[in-house]
CSV table of C-alpha atoms in Angstrom, one decimal:
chain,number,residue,atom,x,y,z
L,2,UNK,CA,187.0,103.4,-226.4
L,3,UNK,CA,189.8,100.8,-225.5
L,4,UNK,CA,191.4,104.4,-224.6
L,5,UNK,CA,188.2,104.8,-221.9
L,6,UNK,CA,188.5,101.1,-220.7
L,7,UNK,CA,192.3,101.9,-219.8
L,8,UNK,CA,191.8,105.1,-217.8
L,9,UNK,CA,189.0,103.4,-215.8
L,10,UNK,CA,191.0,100.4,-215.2
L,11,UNK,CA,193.7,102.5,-214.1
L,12,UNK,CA,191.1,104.9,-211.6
L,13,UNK,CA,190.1,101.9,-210.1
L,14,UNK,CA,193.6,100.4,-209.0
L,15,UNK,CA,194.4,104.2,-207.7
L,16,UNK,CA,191.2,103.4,-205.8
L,17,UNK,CA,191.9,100.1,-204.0
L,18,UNK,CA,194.7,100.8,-202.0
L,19,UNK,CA,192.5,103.8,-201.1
L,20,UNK,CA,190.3,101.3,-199.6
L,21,UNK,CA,192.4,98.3,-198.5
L,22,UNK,CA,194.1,101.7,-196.3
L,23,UNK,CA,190.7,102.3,-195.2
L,24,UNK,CA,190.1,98.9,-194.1
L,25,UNK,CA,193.6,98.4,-192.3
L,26,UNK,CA,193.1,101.1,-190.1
L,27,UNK,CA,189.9,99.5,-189.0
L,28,UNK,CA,191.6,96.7,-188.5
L,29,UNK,CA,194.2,97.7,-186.8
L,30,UNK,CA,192.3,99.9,-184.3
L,31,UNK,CA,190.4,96.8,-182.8
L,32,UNK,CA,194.0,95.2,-182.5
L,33,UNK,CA,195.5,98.3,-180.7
L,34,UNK,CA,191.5,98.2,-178.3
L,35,UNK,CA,192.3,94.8,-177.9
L,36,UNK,CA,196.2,94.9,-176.9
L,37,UNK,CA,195.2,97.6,-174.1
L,38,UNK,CA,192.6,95.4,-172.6
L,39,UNK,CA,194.6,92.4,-172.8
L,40,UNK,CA,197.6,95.1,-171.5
L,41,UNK,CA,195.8,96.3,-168.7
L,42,UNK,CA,194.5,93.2,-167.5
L,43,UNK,CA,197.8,91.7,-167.2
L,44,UNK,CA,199.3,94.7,-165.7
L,45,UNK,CA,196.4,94.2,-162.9
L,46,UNK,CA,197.3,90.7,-162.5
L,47,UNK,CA,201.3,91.7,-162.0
L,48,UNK,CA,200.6,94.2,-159.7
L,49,UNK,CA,198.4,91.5,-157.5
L,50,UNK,CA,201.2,89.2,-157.9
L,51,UNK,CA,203.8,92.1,-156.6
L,52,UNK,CA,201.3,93.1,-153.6
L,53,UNK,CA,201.0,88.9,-153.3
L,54,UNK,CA,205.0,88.8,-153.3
L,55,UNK,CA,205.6,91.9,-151.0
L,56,UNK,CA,203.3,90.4,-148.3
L,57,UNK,CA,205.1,87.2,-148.7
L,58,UNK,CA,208.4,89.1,-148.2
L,59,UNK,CA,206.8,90.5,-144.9
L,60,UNK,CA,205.8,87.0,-143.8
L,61,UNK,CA,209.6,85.9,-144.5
L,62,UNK,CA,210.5,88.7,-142.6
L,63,UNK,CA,208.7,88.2,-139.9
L,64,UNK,CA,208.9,84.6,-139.5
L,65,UNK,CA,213.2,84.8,-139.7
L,66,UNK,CA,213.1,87.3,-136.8
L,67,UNK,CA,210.8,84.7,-135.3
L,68,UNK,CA,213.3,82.2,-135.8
L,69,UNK,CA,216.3,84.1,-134.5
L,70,UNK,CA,214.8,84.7,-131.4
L,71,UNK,CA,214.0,81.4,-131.0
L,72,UNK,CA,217.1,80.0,-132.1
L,73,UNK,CA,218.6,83.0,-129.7
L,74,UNK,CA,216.2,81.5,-127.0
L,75,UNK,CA,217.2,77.9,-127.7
L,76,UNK,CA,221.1,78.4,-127.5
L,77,UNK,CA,220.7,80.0,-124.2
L,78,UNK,CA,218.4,77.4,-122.6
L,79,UNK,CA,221.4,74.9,-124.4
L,80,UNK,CA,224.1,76.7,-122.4
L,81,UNK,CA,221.8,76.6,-119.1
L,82,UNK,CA,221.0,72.6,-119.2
L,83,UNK,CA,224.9,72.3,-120.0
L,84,UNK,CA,225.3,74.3,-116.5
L,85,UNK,CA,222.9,72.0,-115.0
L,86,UNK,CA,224.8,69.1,-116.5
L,87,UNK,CA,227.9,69.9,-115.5
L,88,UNK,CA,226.5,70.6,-112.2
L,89,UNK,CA,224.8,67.8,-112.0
L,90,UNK,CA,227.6,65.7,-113.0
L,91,UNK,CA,229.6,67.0,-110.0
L,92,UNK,CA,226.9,66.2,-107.7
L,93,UNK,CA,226.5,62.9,-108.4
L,94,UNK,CA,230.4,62.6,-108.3
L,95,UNK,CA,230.2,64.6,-104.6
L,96,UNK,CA,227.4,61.7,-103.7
L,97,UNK,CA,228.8,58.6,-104.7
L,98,UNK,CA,232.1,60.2,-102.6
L,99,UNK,CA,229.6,60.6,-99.8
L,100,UNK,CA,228.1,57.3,-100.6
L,101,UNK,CA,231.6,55.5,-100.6
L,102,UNK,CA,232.4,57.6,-97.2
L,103,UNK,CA,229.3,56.4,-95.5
L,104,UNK,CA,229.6,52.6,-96.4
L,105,UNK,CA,233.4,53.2,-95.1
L,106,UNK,CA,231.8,54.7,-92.0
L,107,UNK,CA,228.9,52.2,-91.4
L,108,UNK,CA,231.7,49.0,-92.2
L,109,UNK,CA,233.7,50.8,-89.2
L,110,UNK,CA,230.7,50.8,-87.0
L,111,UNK,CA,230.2,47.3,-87.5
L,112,UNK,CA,233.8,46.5,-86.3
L,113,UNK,CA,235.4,45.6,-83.0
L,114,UNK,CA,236.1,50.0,-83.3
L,115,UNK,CA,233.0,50.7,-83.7
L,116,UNK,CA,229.3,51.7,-82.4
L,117,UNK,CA,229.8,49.0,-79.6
L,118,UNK,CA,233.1,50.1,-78.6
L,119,UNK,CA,231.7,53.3,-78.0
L,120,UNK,CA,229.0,52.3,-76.5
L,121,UNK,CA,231.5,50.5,-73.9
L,122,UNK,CA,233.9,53.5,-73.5
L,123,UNK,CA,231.0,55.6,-72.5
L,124,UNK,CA,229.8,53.0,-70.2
L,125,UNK,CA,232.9,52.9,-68.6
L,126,UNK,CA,233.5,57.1,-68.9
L,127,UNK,CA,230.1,57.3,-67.5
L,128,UNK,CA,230.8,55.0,-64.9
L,129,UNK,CA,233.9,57.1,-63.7
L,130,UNK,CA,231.5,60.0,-63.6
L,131,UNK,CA,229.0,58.2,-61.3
L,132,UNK,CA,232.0,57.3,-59.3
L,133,UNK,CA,234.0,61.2,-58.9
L,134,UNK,CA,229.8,62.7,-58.5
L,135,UNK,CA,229.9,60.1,-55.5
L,136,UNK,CA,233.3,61.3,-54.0
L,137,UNK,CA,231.7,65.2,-54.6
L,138,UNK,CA,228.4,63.6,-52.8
L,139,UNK,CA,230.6,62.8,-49.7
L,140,UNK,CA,232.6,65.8,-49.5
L,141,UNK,CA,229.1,67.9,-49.6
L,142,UNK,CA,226.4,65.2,-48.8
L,143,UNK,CA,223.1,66.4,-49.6
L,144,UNK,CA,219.9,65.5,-47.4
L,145,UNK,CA,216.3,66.3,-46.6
L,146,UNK,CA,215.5,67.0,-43.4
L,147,UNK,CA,211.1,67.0,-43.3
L,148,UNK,CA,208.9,65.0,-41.1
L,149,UNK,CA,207.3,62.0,-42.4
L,150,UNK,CA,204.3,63.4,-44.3
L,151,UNK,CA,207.0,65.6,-45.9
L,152,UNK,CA,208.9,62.6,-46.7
L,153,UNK,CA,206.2,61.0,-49.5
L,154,UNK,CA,206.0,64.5,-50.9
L,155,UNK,CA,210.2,65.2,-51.6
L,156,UNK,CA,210.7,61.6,-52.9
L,157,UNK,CA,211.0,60.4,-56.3
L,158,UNK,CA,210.9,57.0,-57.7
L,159,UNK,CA,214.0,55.4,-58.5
L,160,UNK,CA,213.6,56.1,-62.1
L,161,UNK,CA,213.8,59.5,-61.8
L,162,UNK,CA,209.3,60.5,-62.2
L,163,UNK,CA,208.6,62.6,-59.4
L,164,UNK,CA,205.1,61.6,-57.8
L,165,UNK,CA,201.7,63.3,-59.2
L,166,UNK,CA,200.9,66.2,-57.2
L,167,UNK,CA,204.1,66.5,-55.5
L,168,UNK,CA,205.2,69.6,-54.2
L,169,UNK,CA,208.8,71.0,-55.1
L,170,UNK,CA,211.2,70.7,-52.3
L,171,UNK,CA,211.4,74.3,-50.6
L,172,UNK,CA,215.2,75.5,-49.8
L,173,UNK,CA,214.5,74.8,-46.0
L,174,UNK,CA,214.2,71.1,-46.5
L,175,UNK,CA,217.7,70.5,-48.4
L,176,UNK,CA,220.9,70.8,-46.1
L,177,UNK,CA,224.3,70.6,-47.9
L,178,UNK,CA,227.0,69.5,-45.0
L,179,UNK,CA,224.3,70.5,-42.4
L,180,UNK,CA,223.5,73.8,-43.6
L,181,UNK,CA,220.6,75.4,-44.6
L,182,UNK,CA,220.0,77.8,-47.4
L,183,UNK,CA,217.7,80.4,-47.2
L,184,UNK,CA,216.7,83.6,-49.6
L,185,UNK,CA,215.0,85.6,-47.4
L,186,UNK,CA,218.2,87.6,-46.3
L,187,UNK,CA,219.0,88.2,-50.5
L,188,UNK,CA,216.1,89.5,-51.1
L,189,UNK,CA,215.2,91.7,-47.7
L,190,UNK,CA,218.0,92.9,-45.2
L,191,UNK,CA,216.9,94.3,-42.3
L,192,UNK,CA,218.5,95.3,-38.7
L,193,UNK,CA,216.5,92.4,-37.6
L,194,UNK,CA,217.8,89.5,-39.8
L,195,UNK,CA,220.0,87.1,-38.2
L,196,UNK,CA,223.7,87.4,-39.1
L,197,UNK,CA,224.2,83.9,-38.1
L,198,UNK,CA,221.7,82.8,-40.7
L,199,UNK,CA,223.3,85.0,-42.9
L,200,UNK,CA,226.8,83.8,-42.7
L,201,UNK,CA,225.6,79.7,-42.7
L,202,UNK,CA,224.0,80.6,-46.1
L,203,UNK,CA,226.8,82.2,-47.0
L,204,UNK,CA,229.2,79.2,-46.3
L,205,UNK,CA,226.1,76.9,-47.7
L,206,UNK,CA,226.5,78.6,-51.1
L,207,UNK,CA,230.6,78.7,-51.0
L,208,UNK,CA,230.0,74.4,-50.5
L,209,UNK,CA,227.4,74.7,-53.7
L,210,UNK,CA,229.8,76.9,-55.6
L,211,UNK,CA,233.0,74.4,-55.0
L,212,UNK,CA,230.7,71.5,-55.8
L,213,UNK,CA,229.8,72.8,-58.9
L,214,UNK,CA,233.2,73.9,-59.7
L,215,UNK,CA,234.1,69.8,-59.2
L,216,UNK,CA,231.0,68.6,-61.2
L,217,UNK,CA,231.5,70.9,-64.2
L,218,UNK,CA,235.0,69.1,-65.4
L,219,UNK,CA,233.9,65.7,-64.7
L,220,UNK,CA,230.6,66.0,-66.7
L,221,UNK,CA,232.7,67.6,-69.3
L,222,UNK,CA,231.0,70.8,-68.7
L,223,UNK,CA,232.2,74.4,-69.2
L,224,UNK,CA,229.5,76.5,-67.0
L,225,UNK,CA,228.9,79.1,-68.4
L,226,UNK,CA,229.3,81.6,-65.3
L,227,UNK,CA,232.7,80.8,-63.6
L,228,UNK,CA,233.6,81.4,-60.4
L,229,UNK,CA,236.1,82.4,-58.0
L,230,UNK,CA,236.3,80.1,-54.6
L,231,UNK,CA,236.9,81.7,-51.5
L,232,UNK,CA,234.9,79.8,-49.1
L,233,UNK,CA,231.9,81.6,-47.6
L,234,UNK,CA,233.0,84.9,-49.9
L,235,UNK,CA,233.1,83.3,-53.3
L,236,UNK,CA,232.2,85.4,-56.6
L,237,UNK,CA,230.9,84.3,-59.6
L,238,UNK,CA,231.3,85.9,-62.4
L,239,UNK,CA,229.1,87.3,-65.7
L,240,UNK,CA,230.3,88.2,-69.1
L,241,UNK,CA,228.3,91.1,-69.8
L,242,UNK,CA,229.8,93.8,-72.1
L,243,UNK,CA,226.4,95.7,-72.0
L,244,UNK,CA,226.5,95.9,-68.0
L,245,UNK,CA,228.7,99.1,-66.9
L,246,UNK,CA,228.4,99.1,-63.0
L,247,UNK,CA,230.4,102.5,-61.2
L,248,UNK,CA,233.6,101.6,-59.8
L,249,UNK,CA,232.2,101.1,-56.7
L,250,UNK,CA,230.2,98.4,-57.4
L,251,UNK,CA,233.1,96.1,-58.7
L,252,UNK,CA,235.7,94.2,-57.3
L,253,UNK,CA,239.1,95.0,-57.9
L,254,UNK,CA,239.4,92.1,-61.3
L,255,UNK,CA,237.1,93.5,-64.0
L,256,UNK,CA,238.8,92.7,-66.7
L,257,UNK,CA,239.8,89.0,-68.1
L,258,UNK,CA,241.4,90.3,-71.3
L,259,UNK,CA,241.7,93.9,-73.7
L,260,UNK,CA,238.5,92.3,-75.6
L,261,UNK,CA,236.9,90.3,-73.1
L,262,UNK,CA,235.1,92.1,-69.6
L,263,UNK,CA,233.2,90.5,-66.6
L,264,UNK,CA,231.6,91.6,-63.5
L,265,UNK,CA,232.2,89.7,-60.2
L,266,UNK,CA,228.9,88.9,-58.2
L,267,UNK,CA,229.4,88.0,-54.4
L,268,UNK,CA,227.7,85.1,-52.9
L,269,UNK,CA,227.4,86.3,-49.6
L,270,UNK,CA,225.9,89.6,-48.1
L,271,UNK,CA,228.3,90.8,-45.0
L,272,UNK,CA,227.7,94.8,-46.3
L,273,UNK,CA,227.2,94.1,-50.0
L,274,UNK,CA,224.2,95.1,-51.8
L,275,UNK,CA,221.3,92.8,-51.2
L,276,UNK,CA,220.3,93.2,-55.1
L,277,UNK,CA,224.0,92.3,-56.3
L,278,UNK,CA,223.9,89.2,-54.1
L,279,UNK,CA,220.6,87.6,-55.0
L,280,UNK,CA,221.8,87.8,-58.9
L,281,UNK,CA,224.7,86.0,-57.9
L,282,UNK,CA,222.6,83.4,-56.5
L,283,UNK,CA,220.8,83.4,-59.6
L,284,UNK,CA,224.0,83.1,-61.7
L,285,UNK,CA,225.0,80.2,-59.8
L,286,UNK,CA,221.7,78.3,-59.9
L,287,UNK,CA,221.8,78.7,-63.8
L,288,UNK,CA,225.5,76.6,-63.8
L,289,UNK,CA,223.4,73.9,-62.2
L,290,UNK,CA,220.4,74.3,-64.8
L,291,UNK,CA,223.3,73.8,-67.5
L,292,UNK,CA,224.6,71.0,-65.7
L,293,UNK,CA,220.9,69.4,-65.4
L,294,UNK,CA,220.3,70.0,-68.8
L,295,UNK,CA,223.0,68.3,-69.8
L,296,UNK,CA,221.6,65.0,-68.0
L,297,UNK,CA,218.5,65.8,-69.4
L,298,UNK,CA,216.5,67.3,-66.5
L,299,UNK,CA,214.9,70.4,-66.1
L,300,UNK,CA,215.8,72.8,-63.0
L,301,UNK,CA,212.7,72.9,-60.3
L,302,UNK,CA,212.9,76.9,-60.0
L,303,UNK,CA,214.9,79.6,-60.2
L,304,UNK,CA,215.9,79.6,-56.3
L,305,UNK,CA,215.9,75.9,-55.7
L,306,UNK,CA,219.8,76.2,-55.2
L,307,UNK,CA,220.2,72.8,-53.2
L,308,UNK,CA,217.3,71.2,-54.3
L,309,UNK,CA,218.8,71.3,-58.0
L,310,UNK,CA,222.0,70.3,-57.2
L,311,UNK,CA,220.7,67.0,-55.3
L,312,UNK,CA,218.3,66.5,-58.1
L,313,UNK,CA,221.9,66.6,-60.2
L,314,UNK,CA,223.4,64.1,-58.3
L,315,UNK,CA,220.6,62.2,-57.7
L,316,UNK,CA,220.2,61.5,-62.0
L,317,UNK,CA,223.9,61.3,-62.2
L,318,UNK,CA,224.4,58.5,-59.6
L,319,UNK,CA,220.6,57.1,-60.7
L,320,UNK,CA,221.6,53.0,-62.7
L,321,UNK,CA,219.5,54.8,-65.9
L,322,UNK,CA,222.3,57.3,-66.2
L,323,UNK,CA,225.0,54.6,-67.7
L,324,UNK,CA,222.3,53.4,-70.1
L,325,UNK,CA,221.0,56.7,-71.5
């Protein structure tokens, strides 16, 4: 019996670690379902974190190129306001130099040397001018020959206005040592045309020409067509490097230097060409535009030879013409 008691006793231990086996693998199978869940989840959450990180990394990424380029961007705007500074810095020293020249200059003018004694040296230059244009005036005087109707039409107040609805004086009307100038013969010869009129306007411009050639020094004037005096058969002559007349056509000085050419105009007819003549009339009635323009005076036509050159004298020797 106790023999029984000892075997069953002894089945039943073989038995429980049967059972506790049993139960540990039960128990260890929720563990393992448990560990993968818990596994898994975590491995989600890493992989969101990596994804999280890597788009962070971009954002780095972009935001350092960003900051390159603007750093790039903001050294060279750094370099161009230094320029700018520097150059800058010189103008303002080039300005106060100018500043301290023009205080210098005004303090001059201000002095005994300054803006009033020029204003006296060219009262007194101008003065001299008056006075040579009035010994040219009575070596070639000037004067209108028309009736007394003719008379309120040619004159001009003293100040220099010319009255409203006056007519310009015509070449007839202006005599220059007694002789007339006319344009009829420079623009049409014909068998008819009288070669006494011819020659008088020929001499009439040669008086114009030597005039002008007196005027232009003492205005302190180079005219811009020079001439060559010869009495009744001066030339005058234009620089024109495009003009290239035949030999015929020239007189025997064509050349002033290698570089430099003119043509020689005459001012008289006697067999030249009508055409070549009445260009060098207009040549010489452009000197006296310069000269008028100069005074400040327009010319009162392209033909009015005498009439400008009185009008010349007429401003130069005119009291306004020291003050202006």
């Amino acid at each position: 019996m106790e023999s029984f008691f000892c075997s069953e006793i002894s089945h039943r231990e073989e038995a429980k670690p049967a059972a506790e086996t049993r139960l540990s693998y039960s128990a260890g199978g929720q563990n393992f379902g448990q560990v993968s869940a818990e596994s898994l989840r975590r491995t989600n959450e890493l992989e969101e974190m990596r994804q999280r990180l890597e788009a962070r990394k971009l954002l780095v990424d972009k935001t350092s190129i960003a900051c390159k380029v603007t750093e790039q961007d903001v050294k060279e705007k750094e370099e161009n306001l230094s320029a700018e500074v520097r150059s800058l810095l010189v103008g303002g020293t080039t300005l106060s130099v100018a500043k301290s020249k023009l205080q210098e200059s005004n303090c001059q003018l201000e002095g005994e040397s300054g803006y009033a004694h020029l204003k006296i040296v060219t009262n007194k230059l101008r003065k001299r001018q008056q006075f040579m244009v009035s010994l040219v005036s009575f070596i070639y005087p000037l004067k209108i020959e028309a009736g007394p109707s003719q008379d309120q039409e040619l004159e001009s107040f003293p100040g220099g206005s010319r009255l409203v609805g006056t007519k310009p004086m015509s070449q007839g009307s202006v005599r220059i040592l007694g002789l007339p100038f006319s344009m009829a013969p420079f623009t049409k010869m014909s068998f008819f045309t009288d070669k006494k009129e011819v020659q008088k306007s020929a001499t009439a411009l040669g008086y114009v020409a030597h005039a002008v050639f007196l005027l232009a020094p003492y205005l302190g004037v180079p005219i811009r067509y020079p001439l060559r005096l010869g009495g009744s058969k001066t030339y005058i002559r234009d620089y024109a490097p495009y003009i290239e007349p035949s030999s015929s056509d020239i007189s025997p000085i064509s050349t002033l230097s290698q570089n430099t050419k003119f043509v020689e105009f005459p001012l008289f007819l006697d067999g030249q060409d009508t055409t070549r003549a009445a260009y060098a009339v207009f040549l010489l009635n452009k000197n006296i535009e310069q000269l008028l323009n100069f005074v400040g005076e327009n010319s009162l036509g392209p033909r009015q030879v005498l009439a400008n050159l009185k009008e010349l004298i007429r401003i130069i020797q005119s009291p306004n013409y020291i003050d202006s």
